[in-house]
GROMACS .gro file of C-alpha atoms in nm:
model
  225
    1UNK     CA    1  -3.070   3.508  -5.825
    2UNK     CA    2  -3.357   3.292  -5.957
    3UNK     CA    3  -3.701   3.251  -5.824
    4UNK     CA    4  -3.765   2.894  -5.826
    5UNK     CA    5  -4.215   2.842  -5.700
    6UNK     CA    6  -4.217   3.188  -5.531
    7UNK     CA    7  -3.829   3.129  -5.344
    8UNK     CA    8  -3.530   3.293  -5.415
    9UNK     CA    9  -3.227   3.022  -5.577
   10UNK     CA   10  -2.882   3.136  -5.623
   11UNK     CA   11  -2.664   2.955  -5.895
   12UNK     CA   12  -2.404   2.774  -5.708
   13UNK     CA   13  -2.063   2.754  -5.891
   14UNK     CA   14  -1.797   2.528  -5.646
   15UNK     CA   15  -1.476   2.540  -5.737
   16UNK     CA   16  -1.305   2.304  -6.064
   17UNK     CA   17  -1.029   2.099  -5.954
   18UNK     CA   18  -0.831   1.877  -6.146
   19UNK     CA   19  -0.888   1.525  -5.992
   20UNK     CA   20  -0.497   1.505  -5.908
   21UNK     CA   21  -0.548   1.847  -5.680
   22UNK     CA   22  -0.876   1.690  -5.512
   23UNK     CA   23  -0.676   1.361  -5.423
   24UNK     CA   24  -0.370   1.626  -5.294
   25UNK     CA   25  -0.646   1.828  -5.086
   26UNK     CA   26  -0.773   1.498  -4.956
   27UNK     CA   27  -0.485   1.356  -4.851
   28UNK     CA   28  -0.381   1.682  -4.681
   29UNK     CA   29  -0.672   1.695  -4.457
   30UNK     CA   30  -0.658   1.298  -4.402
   31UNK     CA   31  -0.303   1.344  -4.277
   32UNK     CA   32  -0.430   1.650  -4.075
   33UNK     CA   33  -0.725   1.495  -3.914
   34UNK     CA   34  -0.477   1.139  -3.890
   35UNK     CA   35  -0.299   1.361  -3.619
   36UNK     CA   36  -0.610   1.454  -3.424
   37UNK     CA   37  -0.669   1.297  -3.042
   38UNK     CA   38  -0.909   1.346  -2.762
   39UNK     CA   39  -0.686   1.539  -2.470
   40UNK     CA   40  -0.741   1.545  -2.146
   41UNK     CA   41  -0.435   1.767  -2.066
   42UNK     CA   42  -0.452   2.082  -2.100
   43UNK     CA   43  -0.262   2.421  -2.124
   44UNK     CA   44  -0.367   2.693  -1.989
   45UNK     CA   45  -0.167   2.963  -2.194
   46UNK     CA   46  -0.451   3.190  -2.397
   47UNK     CA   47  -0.678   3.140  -2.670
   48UNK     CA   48  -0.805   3.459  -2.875
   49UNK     CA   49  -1.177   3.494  -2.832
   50UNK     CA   50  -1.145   3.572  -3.252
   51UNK     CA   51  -1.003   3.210  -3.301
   52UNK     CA   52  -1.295   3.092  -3.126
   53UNK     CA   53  -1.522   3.288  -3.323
   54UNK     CA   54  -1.367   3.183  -3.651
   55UNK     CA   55  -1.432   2.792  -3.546
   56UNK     CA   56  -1.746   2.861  -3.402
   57UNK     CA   57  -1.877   2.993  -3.742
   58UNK     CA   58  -1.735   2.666  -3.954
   59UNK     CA   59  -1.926   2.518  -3.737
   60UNK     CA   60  -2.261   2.707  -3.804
   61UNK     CA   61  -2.223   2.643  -4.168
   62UNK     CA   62  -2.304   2.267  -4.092
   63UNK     CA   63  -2.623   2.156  -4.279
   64UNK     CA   64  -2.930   2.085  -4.081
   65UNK     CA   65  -3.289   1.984  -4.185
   66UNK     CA   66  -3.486   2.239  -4.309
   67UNK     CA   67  -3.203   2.479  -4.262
   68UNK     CA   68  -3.335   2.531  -3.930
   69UNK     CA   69  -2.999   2.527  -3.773
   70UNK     CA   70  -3.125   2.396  -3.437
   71UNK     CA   71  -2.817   2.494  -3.229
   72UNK     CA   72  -2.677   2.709  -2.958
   73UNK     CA   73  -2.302   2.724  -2.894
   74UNK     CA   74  -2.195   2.871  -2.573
   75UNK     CA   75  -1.824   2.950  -2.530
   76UNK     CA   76  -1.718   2.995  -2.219
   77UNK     CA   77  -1.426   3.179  -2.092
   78UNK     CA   78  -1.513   3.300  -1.734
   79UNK     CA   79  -1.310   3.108  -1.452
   80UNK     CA   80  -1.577   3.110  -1.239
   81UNK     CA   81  -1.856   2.970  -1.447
   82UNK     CA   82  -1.587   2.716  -1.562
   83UNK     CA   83  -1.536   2.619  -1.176
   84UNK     CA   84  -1.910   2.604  -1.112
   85UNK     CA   85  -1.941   2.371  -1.457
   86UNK     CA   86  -1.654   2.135  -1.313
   87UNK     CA   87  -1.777   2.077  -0.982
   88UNK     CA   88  -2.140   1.977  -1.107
   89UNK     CA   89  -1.991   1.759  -1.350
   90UNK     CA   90  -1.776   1.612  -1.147
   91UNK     CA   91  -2.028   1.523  -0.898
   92UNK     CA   92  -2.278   1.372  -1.200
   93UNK     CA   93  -1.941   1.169  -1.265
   94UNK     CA   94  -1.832   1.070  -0.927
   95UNK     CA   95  -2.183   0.867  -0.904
   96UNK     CA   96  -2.108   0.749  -1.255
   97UNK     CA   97  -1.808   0.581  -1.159
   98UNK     CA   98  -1.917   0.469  -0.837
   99UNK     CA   99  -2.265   0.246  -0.884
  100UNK     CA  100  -2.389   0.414  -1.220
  101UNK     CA  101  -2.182   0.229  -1.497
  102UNK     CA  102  -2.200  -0.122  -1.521
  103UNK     CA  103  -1.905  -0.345  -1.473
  104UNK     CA  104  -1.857  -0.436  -1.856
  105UNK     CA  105  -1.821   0.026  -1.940
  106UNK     CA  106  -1.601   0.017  -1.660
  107UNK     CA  107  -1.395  -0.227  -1.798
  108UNK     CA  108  -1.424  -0.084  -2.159
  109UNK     CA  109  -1.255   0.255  -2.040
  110UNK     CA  110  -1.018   0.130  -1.816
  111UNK     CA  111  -0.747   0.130  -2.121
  112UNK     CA  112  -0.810   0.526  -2.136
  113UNK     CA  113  -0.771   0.548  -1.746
  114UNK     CA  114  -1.045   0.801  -1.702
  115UNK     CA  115  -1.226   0.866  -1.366
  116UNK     CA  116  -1.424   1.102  -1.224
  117UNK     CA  117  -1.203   1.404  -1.184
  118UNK     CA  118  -1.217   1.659  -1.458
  119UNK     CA  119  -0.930   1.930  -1.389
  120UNK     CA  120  -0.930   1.975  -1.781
  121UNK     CA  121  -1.273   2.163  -1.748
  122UNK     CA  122  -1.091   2.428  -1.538
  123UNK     CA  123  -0.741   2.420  -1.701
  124UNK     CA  124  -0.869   2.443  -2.102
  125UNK     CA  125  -0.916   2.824  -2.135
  126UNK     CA  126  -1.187   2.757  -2.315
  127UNK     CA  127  -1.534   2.531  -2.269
  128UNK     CA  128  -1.801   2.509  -2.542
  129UNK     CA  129  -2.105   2.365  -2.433
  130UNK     CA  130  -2.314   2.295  -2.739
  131UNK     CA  131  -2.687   2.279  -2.706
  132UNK     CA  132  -2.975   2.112  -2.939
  133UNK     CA  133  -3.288   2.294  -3.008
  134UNK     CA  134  -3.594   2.087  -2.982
  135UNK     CA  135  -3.868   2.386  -3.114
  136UNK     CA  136  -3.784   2.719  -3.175
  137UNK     CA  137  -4.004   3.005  -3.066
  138UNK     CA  138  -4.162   3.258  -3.284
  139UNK     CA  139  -4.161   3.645  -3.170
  140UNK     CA  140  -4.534   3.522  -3.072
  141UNK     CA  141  -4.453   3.270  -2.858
  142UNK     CA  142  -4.537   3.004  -3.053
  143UNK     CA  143  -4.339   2.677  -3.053
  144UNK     CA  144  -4.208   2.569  -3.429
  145UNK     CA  145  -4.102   2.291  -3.543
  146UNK     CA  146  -3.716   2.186  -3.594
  147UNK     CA  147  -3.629   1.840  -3.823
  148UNK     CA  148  -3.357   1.572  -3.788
  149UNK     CA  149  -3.245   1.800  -3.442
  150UNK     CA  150  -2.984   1.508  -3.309
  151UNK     CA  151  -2.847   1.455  -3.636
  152UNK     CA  152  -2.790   1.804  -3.763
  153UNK     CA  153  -2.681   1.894  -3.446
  154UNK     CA  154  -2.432   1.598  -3.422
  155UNK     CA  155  -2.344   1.690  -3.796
  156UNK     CA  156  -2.226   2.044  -3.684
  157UNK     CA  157  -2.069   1.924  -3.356
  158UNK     CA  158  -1.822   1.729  -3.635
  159UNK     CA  159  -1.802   2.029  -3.803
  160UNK     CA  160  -1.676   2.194  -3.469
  161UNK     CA  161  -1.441   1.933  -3.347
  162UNK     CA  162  -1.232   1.949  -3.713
  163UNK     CA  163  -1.211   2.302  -3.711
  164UNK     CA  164  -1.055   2.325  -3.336
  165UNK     CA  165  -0.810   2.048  -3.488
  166UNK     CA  166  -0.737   2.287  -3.813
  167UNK     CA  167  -0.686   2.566  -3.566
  168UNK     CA  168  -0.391   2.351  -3.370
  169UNK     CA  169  -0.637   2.360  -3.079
  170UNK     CA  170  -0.680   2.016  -2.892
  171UNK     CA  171  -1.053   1.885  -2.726
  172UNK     CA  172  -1.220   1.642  -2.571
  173UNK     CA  173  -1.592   1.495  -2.591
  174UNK     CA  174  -1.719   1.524  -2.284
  175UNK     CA  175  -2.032   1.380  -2.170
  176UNK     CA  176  -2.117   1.402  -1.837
  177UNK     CA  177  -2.449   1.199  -1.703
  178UNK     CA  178  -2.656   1.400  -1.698
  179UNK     CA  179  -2.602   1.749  -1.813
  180UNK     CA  180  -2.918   1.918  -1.695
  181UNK     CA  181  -2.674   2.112  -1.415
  182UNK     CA  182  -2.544   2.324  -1.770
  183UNK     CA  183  -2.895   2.463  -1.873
  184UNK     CA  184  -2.919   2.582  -1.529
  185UNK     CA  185  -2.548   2.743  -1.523
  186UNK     CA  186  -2.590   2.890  -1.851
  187UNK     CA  187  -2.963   3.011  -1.811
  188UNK     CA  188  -3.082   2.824  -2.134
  189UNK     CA  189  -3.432   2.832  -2.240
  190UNK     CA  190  -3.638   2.538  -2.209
  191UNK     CA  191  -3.614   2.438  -2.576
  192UNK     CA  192  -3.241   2.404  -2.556
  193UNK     CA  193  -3.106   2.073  -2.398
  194UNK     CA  194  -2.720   2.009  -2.407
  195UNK     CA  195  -2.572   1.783  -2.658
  196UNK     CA  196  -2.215   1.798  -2.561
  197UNK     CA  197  -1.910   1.987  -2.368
  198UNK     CA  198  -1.566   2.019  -2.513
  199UNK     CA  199  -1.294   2.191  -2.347
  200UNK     CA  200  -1.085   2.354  -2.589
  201UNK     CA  201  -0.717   2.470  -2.599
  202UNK     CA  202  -0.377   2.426  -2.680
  203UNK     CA  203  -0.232   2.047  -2.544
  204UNK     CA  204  -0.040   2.044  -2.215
  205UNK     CA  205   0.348   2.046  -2.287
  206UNK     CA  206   0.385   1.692  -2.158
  207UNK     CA  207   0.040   1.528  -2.280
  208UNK     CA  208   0.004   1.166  -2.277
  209UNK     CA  209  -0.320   1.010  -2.438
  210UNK     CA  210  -0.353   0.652  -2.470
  211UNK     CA  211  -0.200   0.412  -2.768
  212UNK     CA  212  -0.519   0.361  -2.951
  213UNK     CA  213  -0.572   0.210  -3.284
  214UNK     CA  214  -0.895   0.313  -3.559
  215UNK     CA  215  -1.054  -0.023  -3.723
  216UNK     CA  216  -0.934  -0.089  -4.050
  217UNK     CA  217  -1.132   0.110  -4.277
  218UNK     CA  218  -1.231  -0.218  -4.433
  219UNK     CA  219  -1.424  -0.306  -4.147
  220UNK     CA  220  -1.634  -0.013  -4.139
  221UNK     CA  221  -1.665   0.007  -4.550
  222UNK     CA  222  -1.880  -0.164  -4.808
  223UNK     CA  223  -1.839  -0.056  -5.125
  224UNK     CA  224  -2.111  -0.164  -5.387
  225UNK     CA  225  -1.964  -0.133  -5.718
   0.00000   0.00000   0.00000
């Protein structure tokens, strides 16, 4: 431990790797990750609460600015909280789909054949809603600041969705419009908004998703050399 201007530093040593073991590692998780899709059918056989715990804390190791971690995670296992969060979302997406979305989204999912109904919010045995912290609140009830909330947030929600996939779990992004009905359900405080829901879980034995194809990586990637 150092004390670096009156703050405690601790010497960080990561771990040497030849570069022919970092490639290996890389390529392991590429072909890992290659595997993952969004599923929308579920199974409804168990999930431990530890596994959920385990991913749930890779996620909280995200960075965030400041290291003000502004995030709640709320996993939800309870059938009838899960029933109450299905039927207000699919009410928010029943008037999505029928005079909320323009023509041109409609026409842009269409290829995923999506609509309103969301049995996978019941069936997953598992729903984490995750929630961005605006302020926090000090034990004197004052509001403090939090930095960069939607991207550190967003940073540990990635965190979150590849450590369901290294689990063998399967989710989905879902973003009902809009999500105020889950700070009621879950009895957030009024610093907390939701971010996203993900239903998580082990894939239905017959689960079809749609035959999608990523950009080439060349058309996301300049390389200035």
């Amino acid at each position: 431990m150092k004390i670096i201007n009156g703050y405690p530093f601790e010497l960080h040593n990561p771990e040497k790797i030849s570069l022919e073991k970092s490639e290996a590692q890389l390529q392991a998780f590429l072909s890992t990750m290659l595997k993952r899709r969004s599923v929308r059918s579920f199974s409804n056989k168990p999930v431990p609460e530890k596994i959920i715990k385990k991913i749930l804390e890779v996620a909280h190791t995200a960075p965030s600015g400041a290291n003000k971690q502004p995030w709640t995670f709320c996993a939800i296992q309870n059938a009838e909280l899960k029933k109450q969060i299905r039927d207000a979302a699919e009410k928010e997406e029943f008037d999505s789909y029928n005079g909320r979305m323009p023509q041109e989204w409609l026409d842009d999912l269409a290829p995923l054949q999506t609509d309103w109904k969301k049995e996978f919010l019941e069936t997953a045995p598992w729903l984490i809603v995750v929630f961005k912290k605006n302020y926090d609140v000090n034990d004197t009830g004052k509001k403090t600041t939090n930095y960069y909330v939607q991207e550190s947030t967003g940073i540990a929600t990635g965190f979150l969705i590849s450590a369901i996939h290294a689990a063998g779990l399967c989710t989905l992004t879902h973003t009902p419009s809009p999500m105020n009905f889950l700070s009621k359900l879950l009895q957030r405080p009024d610093n907390e908004k939701p971010f996203l829901l993900l239903p998580v879980g082990f894939a239905a034995e017959e689960c079809y998703v749609p035959h999608l194809k990523k950009k080439p990586i060349e058309e996301a990637t300049v390389f200035f050399k």
